[in-house]
GROMACS .gro file of C-alpha atoms in nm:
model
  118
    1UNK     CA    1  -0.912  -0.214  -0.822
    2UNK     CA    2  -0.679  -0.506  -0.744
    3UNK     CA    3  -0.312  -0.468  -0.657
    4UNK     CA    4  -0.030  -0.714  -0.587
    5UNK     CA    5   0.340  -0.705  -0.507
    6UNK     CA    6   0.588  -0.983  -0.435
    7UNK     CA    7   0.943  -1.061  -0.334
    8UNK     CA    8   1.112  -1.385  -0.235
    9UNK     CA    9   0.862  -1.609  -0.056
   10UNK     CA   10   0.616  -1.327   0.015
   11UNK     CA   11   0.320  -1.191  -0.179
   12UNK     CA   12   0.100  -0.898  -0.086
   13UNK     CA   13  -0.234  -0.850  -0.262
   14UNK     CA   14  -0.572  -0.691  -0.220
   15UNK     CA   15  -0.787  -0.404  -0.341
   16UNK     CA   16  -0.774  -0.024  -0.341
   17UNK     CA   17  -1.034   0.247  -0.380
   18UNK     CA   18  -1.119   0.604  -0.290
   19UNK     CA   19  -1.389   0.715  -0.050
   20UNK     CA   20  -1.499   1.035   0.116
   21UNK     CA   21  -1.209   1.198   0.300
   22UNK     CA   22  -1.207   1.274   0.671
   23UNK     CA   23  -1.196   1.654   0.659
   24UNK     CA   24  -1.054   1.743   0.323
   25UNK     CA   25  -1.165   1.848  -0.020
   26UNK     CA   26  -0.988   1.539  -0.155
   27UNK     CA   27  -1.094   1.176  -0.115
   28UNK     CA   28  -0.915   0.922   0.103
   29UNK     CA   29  -0.729   0.635  -0.064
   30UNK     CA   30  -0.793   0.298   0.101
   31UNK     CA   31  -0.561   0.001   0.046
   32UNK     CA   32  -0.661  -0.336   0.194
   33UNK     CA   33  -0.541  -0.692   0.156
   34UNK     CA   34  -0.287  -0.926   0.309
   35UNK     CA   35   0.082  -1.006   0.317
   36UNK     CA   36   0.144  -1.381   0.287
   37UNK     CA   37   0.481  -1.542   0.354
   38UNK     CA   38   0.535  -1.909   0.267
   39UNK     CA   39   0.898  -1.934   0.379
   40UNK     CA   40   1.135  -1.858   0.664
   41UNK     CA   41   1.250  -1.510   0.747
   42UNK     CA   42   1.067  -1.181   0.763
   43UNK     CA   43   0.908  -0.982   0.482
   44UNK     CA   44   0.754  -0.637   0.508
   45UNK     CA   45   0.517  -0.419   0.309
   46UNK     CA   46   0.645  -0.066   0.253
   47UNK     CA   47   0.461   0.236   0.110
   48UNK     CA   48   0.613   0.551  -0.041
   49UNK     CA   49   0.426   0.869  -0.145
   50UNK     CA   50   0.527   1.156  -0.369
   51UNK     CA   51   0.349   1.488  -0.313
   52UNK     CA   52   0.375   1.757  -0.582
   53UNK     CA   53   0.683   1.584  -0.730
   54UNK     CA   54   0.859   1.570  -0.389
   55UNK     CA   55   0.917   1.208  -0.283
   56UNK     CA   56   0.858   1.127   0.081
   57UNK     CA   57   1.038   0.855   0.275
   58UNK     CA   58   0.941   0.491   0.236
   59UNK     CA   59   0.756   0.373   0.546
   60UNK     CA   60   0.710   0.018   0.669
   61UNK     CA   61   0.346  -0.080   0.707
   62UNK     CA   62   0.337  -0.445   0.821
   63UNK     CA   63   0.577  -0.739   0.868
   64UNK     CA   64   0.523  -1.116   0.855
   65UNK     CA   65   0.798  -1.339   0.997
   66UNK     CA   66   0.788  -1.704   0.894
   67UNK     CA   67   0.492  -1.871   0.725
   68UNK     CA   68   0.157  -1.698   0.770
   69UNK     CA   69  -0.040  -1.388   0.680
   70UNK     CA   70  -0.068  -1.034   0.811
   71UNK     CA   71  -0.339  -0.779   0.719
   72UNK     CA   72  -0.264  -0.482   0.499
   73UNK     CA   73  -0.499  -0.201   0.598
   74UNK     CA   74  -0.375   0.141   0.493
   75UNK     CA   75  -0.559   0.471   0.451
   76UNK     CA   76  -0.417   0.789   0.303
   77UNK     CA   77  -0.656   1.051   0.448
   78UNK     CA   78  -0.626   1.305   0.166
   79UNK     CA   79  -0.542   1.194  -0.187
   80UNK     CA   80  -0.494   1.487  -0.427
   81UNK     CA   81  -0.440   1.473  -0.805
   82UNK     CA   82  -0.070   1.555  -0.757
   83UNK     CA   83  -0.009   1.261  -0.521
   84UNK     CA   84   0.147   0.939  -0.644
   85UNK     CA   85   0.234   0.635  -0.439
   86UNK     CA   86   0.367   0.283  -0.453
   87UNK     CA   87   0.367  -0.029  -0.239
   88UNK     CA   88   0.644  -0.289  -0.236
   89UNK     CA   89   0.759  -0.597  -0.045
   90UNK     CA   90   1.107  -0.614   0.109
   91UNK     CA   91   1.300  -0.890   0.279
   92UNK     CA   92   1.351  -0.821   0.649
   93UNK     CA   93   1.189  -0.556   0.865
   94UNK     CA   94   1.454  -0.287   0.902
   95UNK     CA   95   1.515  -0.127   0.560
   96UNK     CA   96   1.448  -0.128   0.187
   97UNK     CA   97   1.781  -0.277   0.076
   98UNK     CA   98   1.632  -0.600  -0.072
   99UNK     CA   99   1.292  -0.537  -0.234
  100UNK     CA  100   1.069  -0.653  -0.514
  101UNK     CA  101   0.907  -0.442  -0.785
  102UNK     CA  102   0.687  -0.150  -0.688
  103UNK     CA  103   0.312  -0.158  -0.742
  104UNK     CA  104   0.147   0.176  -0.819
  105UNK     CA  105  -0.131   0.265  -0.578
  106UNK     CA  106  -0.236   0.570  -0.776
  107UNK     CA  107  -0.279   0.447  -1.132
  108UNK     CA  108  -0.637   0.501  -1.241
  109UNK     CA  109  -0.911   0.407  -1.232
  110UNK     CA  110  -0.925   0.329  -0.862
  111UNK     CA  111  -1.247   0.133  -0.815
  112UNK     CA  112  -1.521   0.117  -0.557
  113UNK     CA  113  -1.474  -0.100  -0.245
  114UNK     CA  114  -1.583  -0.462  -0.250
  115UNK     CA  115  -1.944  -0.518  -0.141
  116UNK     CA  116  -1.991  -0.490   0.233
  117UNK     CA  117  -1.673  -0.297   0.318
  118UNK     CA  118  -1.811   0.054   0.338
   0.00000   0.00000   0.00000
């Protein structure tokens, strides 16, 4: 299932799906794509998870400074029905003070991976 998030001169996009988990009863959630920045400055992809209605901290995943692209390759090893999550793009690489809208990573249906990625 496709996803995308943007802010300022940066756009992050790609696909997400579930697959067999590492050692859990629940599947893993895989998020892949790229962060593309067309302007000056740094932009970062952040991810935040909520488990059983308890929000966890936002965590920076990848940063791109200046024009170019950086890969987004994230795996949540155990994705349960009570887990929700979002991905968002922020200006800079230190905090979440200046961010774009959040993209849900756990709205359904989450599709199968693109051909050749398993």
